PDB file of C-alpha atoms in Angstrom:
ATOM      1  CA  MET Y   1      -2.470  72.551 100.712  1.00  0.00           C
ATOM      2  CA  LYS Y   2      -2.014  74.160  97.562  1.00  0.00           C
ATOM      3  CA  ASP Y   3      -0.417  72.641  94.560  1.00  0.00           C
ATOM      4  CA  LEU Y   4       2.476  75.016  93.391  1.00  0.00           C
ATOM      5  CA  THR Y   5       3.286  72.900  90.756  1.00  0.00           C
ATOM      6  CA  ALA Y   6      -0.173  73.379  88.858  1.00  0.00           C
ATOM      7  CA  GLU Y   7       0.057  76.788  89.587  1.00  0.00           C
ATOM      8  CA  LYS Y   8       3.402  77.779  88.995  1.00  0.00           C
ATOM      9  CA  PRO Y   9       4.257  74.952  86.273  1.00  0.00           C
ATOM     10  CA  HIS Y  10       7.274  75.903  85.071  1.00  0.00           C
ATOM     11  CA  LEU Y  11      11.597  75.804  86.803  1.00  0.00           C
ATOM     12  CA  VAL Y  12      13.428  79.074  85.469  1.00  0.00           C
ATOM     13  CA  PHE Y  13      17.020  79.287  86.482  1.00  0.00           C
ATOM     14  CA  VAL Y  14      18.118  83.091  86.011  1.00  0.00           C
ATOM     15  CA  TYR Y  15      21.777  84.395  85.998  1.00  0.00           C
ATOM     16  CA  GLY Y  16      21.973  88.275  85.671  1.00  0.00           C
ATOM     17  CA  THR Y  17      19.412  90.984  86.146  1.00  0.00           C
ATOM     18  CA  LEU Y  18      16.509  89.012  86.770  1.00  0.00           C
ATOM     19  CA  MET Y  19      18.447  87.960  89.867  1.00  0.00           C
ATOM     20  CA  GLN Y  20      17.398  89.573  93.848  1.00  0.00           C
ATOM     21  CA  GLY Y  21      18.677  92.678  93.668  1.00  0.00           C
ATOM     22  CA  TYR Y  22      18.670  93.789  90.076  1.00  0.00           C
ATOM     23  CA  HIS Y  23      16.927  96.052  87.832  1.00  0.00           C
ATOM     24  CA  ASN Y  24      14.611  92.916  85.816  1.00  0.00           C
ATOM     25  CA  HIS Y  25      13.771  91.041  88.993  1.00  0.00           C
ATOM     26  CA  MET Y  26      10.668  93.016  89.199  1.00  0.00           C
ATOM     27  CA  LEU Y  27       9.248  90.511  86.527  1.00  0.00           C
ATOM     28  CA  LEU Y  28       9.777  87.707  89.130  1.00  0.00           C
ATOM     29  CA  GLU Y  29       8.226  89.495  92.074  1.00  0.00           C
ATOM     30  CA  ASP Y  30       4.667  86.768  92.166  1.00  0.00           C
ATOM     31  CA  ALA Y  31       7.396  83.840  91.241  1.00  0.00           C
ATOM     32  CA  ILE Y  32       7.957  81.147  93.549  1.00  0.00           C
ATOM     33  CA  PHE Y  33      11.596  81.524  94.702  1.00  0.00           C
ATOM     34  CA  LEU Y  34      13.232  78.253  95.216  1.00  0.00           C
ATOM     35  CA  GLY Y  35      17.029  79.440  95.932  1.00  0.00           C
ATOM     36  CA  GLN Y  36      20.448  79.868  95.132  1.00  0.00           C
ATOM     37  CA  ALA Y  37      21.392  77.461  92.615  1.00  0.00           C
ATOM     38  CA  GLN Y  38      23.964  76.650  89.640  1.00  0.00           C
ATOM     39  CA  THR Y  39      24.028  74.533  86.276  1.00  0.00           C
ATOM     40  CA  ALA Y  40      25.021  70.902  86.467  1.00  0.00           C
ATOM     41  CA  GLU Y  41      27.025  71.849  82.949  1.00  0.00           C
ATOM     42  CA  LYS Y  42      29.354  74.222  82.192  1.00  0.00           C
ATOM     43  CA  TYR Y  43      29.043  77.352  79.772  1.00  0.00           C
ATOM     44  CA  ARG Y  44      30.662  80.644  79.010  1.00  0.00           C
ATOM     45  CA  LEU Y  45      29.029  83.750  81.032  1.00  0.00           C
ATOM     46  CA  THR Y  46      29.967  87.226  79.323  1.00  0.00           C
ATOM     47  CA  TYR Y  47      28.570  90.521  79.475  1.00  0.00           C
ATOM     48  CA  THR Y  48      29.018  94.235  78.279  1.00  0.00           C
ATOM     49  CA  SER Y  49      26.091  95.993  79.623  1.00  0.00           C
ATOM     50  CA  PHE Y  50      23.976  92.812  80.306  1.00  0.00           C
ATOM     51  CA  PRO Y  51      25.063  89.223  81.154  1.00  0.00           C
ATOM     52  CA  MET Y  52      25.198  86.854  78.190  1.00  0.00           C
ATOM     53  CA  MET Y  53      25.165  83.086  78.369  1.00  0.00           C
ATOM     54  CA  THR Y  54      26.629  80.809  75.582  1.00  0.00           C
ATOM     55  CA  GLU Y  55      26.456  77.198  75.038  1.00  0.00           C
ATOM     56  CA  VAL Y  56      30.843  77.240  75.501  1.00  0.00           C
ATOM     57  CA  SER Y  57      31.866  74.695  78.173  1.00  0.00           C
ATOM     58  CA  GLU Y  58      33.548  77.076  80.325  1.00  0.00           C
ATOM     59  CA  VAL Y  59      32.110  77.343  83.868  1.00  0.00           C
ATOM     60  CA  LYS Y  60      29.216  76.063  85.990  1.00  0.00           C
ATOM     61  CA  VAL Y  61      26.877  79.368  86.262  1.00  0.00           C
ATOM     62  CA  LYS Y  62      25.603  80.454  89.531  1.00  0.00           C
ATOM     63  CA  GLY Y  63      22.198  82.033  89.921  1.00  0.00           C
ATOM     64  CA  GLU Y  64      18.922  81.539  91.020  1.00  0.00           C
ATOM     65  CA  LEU Y  65      15.952  78.981  90.573  1.00  0.00           C
ATOM     66  CA  TYR Y  66      12.029  80.055  90.252  1.00  0.00           C
ATOM     67  CA  ARG Y  67       8.912  78.748  89.502  1.00  0.00           C
ATOM     68  CA  ILE Y  68       6.712  80.766  87.339  1.00  0.00           C
ATOM     69  CA  ASP Y  69       3.418  80.347  85.615  1.00  0.00           C
ATOM     70  CA  GLU Y  70       2.358  80.996  81.653  1.00  0.00           C
ATOM     71  CA  ARG Y  71       2.242  84.514  82.386  1.00  0.00           C
ATOM     72  CA  GLU Y  72       5.543  85.481  83.779  1.00  0.00           C
ATOM     73  CA  PHE Y  73       7.409  82.868  81.715  1.00  0.00           C
ATOM     74  CA  ASP Y  74       5.893  85.292  78.851  1.00  0.00           C
ATOM     75  CA  ASN Y  75       7.000  88.391  80.464  1.00  0.00           C
ATOM     76  CA  LEU Y  76      10.640  86.594  80.641  1.00  0.00           C
ATOM     77  CA  ASP Y  77      10.510  85.978  76.802  1.00  0.00           C
ATOM     78  CA  ILE Y  78       9.718  89.648  76.031  1.00  0.00           C
ATOM     79  CA  LEU Y  79      12.020  91.152  78.233  1.00  0.00           C
ATOM     80  CA  GLU Y  80      15.009  88.729  76.722  1.00  0.00           C
ATOM     81  CA  GLY Y  81      13.885  89.422  73.040  1.00  0.00           C
ATOM     82  CA  TYR Y  82      13.166  85.425  72.632  1.00  0.00           C
ATOM     83  CA  PRO Y  83      13.723  83.987  70.065  1.00  0.00           C
ATOM     84  CA  GLN Y  84      15.888  86.779  68.229  1.00  0.00           C
ATOM     85  CA  LEU Y  85      17.963  87.965  70.899  1.00  0.00           C
ATOM     86  CA  TYR Y  86      17.910  85.007  73.332  1.00  0.00           C
ATOM     87  CA  TYR Y  87      16.875  81.401  72.849  1.00  0.00           C
ATOM     88  CA  ARG Y  88      15.417  79.512  75.528  1.00  0.00           C
ATOM     89  CA  LYS Y  89      16.404  75.498  76.349  1.00  0.00           C
ATOM     90  CA  GLU Y  90      15.785  73.213  79.486  1.00  0.00           C
ATOM     91  CA  ILE Y  91      18.933  72.273  80.935  1.00  0.00           C
ATOM     92  CA  PRO Y  92      19.766  70.419  84.139  1.00  0.00           C
ATOM     93  CA  ILE Y  93      20.111  72.402  87.093  1.00  0.00           C
ATOM     94  CA  LEU Y  94      21.872  71.910  91.042  1.00  0.00           C
ATOM     95  CA  HIS Y  95      19.947  73.276  93.779  1.00  0.00           C
ATOM     96  CA  ARG Y  96      20.097  71.540  97.294  1.00  0.00           C
ATOM     97  CA  GLU Y  97      22.031  68.699  95.950  1.00  0.00           C
ATOM     98  CA  LYS Y  98      19.572  67.368  93.287  1.00  0.00           C
ATOM     99  CA  THR Y  99      19.202  67.607  89.795  1.00  0.00           C
ATOM    100  CA  TYR Y 100      16.421  69.434  88.165  1.00  0.00           C
ATOM    101  CA  SER Y 101      15.488  70.831  84.872  1.00  0.00           C
ATOM    102  CA  ALA Y 102      14.770  74.038  84.479  1.00  0.00           C
ATOM    103  CA  TRP Y 103      14.488  76.741  81.444  1.00  0.00           C
ATOM    104  CA  THR Y 104      17.108  79.046  80.855  1.00  0.00           C
ATOM    105  CA  TYR Y 105      18.020  82.074  78.435  1.00  0.00           C
ATOM    106  CA  PHE Y 106      21.251  81.793  76.159  1.00  0.00           C
ATOM    107  CA  TYR Y 107      22.510  84.336  73.966  1.00  0.00           C
ATOM    108  CA  THR Y 108      22.514  84.287  70.012  1.00  0.00           C
ATOM    109  CA  ARG Y 109      24.386  87.018  68.894  1.00  0.00           C
ATOM    110  CA  GLY Y 110      28.073  86.002  70.133  1.00  0.00           C
ATOM    111  CA  GLU Y 111      29.046  86.714  73.586  1.00  0.00           C
ATOM    112  CA  GLY Y 112      29.541  90.345  75.673  1.00  0.00           C
ATOM    113  CA  ARG Y 113      32.984  91.607  75.377  1.00  0.00           C
ATOM    114  CA  TYR Y 114      33.961  90.934  79.281  1.00  0.00           C
ATOM    115  CA  GLU Y 115      34.239  87.190  80.794  1.00  0.00           C
ATOM    116  CA  ILE Y 116      32.888  86.421  84.339  1.00  0.00           C
ATOM    117  CA  PRO Y 117      35.493  83.519  85.026  1.00  0.00           C
ATOM    118  CA  SER Y 118      33.670  82.616  88.321  1.00  0.00           C
ATOM    119  CA  GLY Y 119      30.335  82.232  86.621  1.00  0.00           C
ATOM    120  CA  ASN Y 120      28.479  84.490  88.857  1.00  0.00           C
ATOM    121  CA  TYR Y 121      27.335  87.501  87.602  1.00  0.00           C
ATOM    122  CA  HIS Y 122      27.346  89.082  91.220  1.00  0.00           C
ATOM    123  CA  ASP Y 123      30.681  89.651  91.392  1.00  0.00           C
ATOM    124  CA  VAL Y 124      30.406  92.117  88.159  1.00  0.00           C
ATOM    125  CA  ARG Y 125      28.608  94.279  90.691  1.00  0.00           C
ATOM    126  CA  LEU Y 126      31.144  93.648  93.236  1.00  0.00           C
ATOM    127  CA  ASN Y 127      33.959  94.988  91.066  1.00  0.00           C
ATOM    128  CA  LYS Y 128      35.640  92.096  91.241  1.00  0.00           C
ATOM    129  CA  PHE Y 129      36.201  91.895  87.175  1.00  0.00           C
ATOM    130  CA  TYR Y 130      36.487  95.236  84.740  1.00  0.00           C
ATOM    131  CA  SER Y 131      33.457  96.751  84.131  1.00  0.00           C
ATOM    132  CA  PRO Y 132      32.526  99.126  81.149  1.00  0.00           C
TER     133      PRO Y 132
END
């Protein structure tokens, strides 16, 4: 049996356009999808034309957990404008009643114009909030 931890050593939590069904998900097509997850701690999730998470205690953010390799990580860094536009940090993530340490991206330039009080970016697509 293959050791997926060796092949795909990094856990990453995504909460926006990298999730399944969104245009940037193509960057994770070779990643190992572990399932739905959420942050163990509270953060602020906002958006304008894309989602932005900041380290303000507000709501547990919902998203997806993946196992990725170095190439995939490099591609995510490029997309996220790391480290100028977003910085990455390992945070506790809840998945199937267990806590994991996973990388995620935090926005560096303030926050978006609109709040996502549910912590779920899918709600924007479902028009639960005002969308520009």
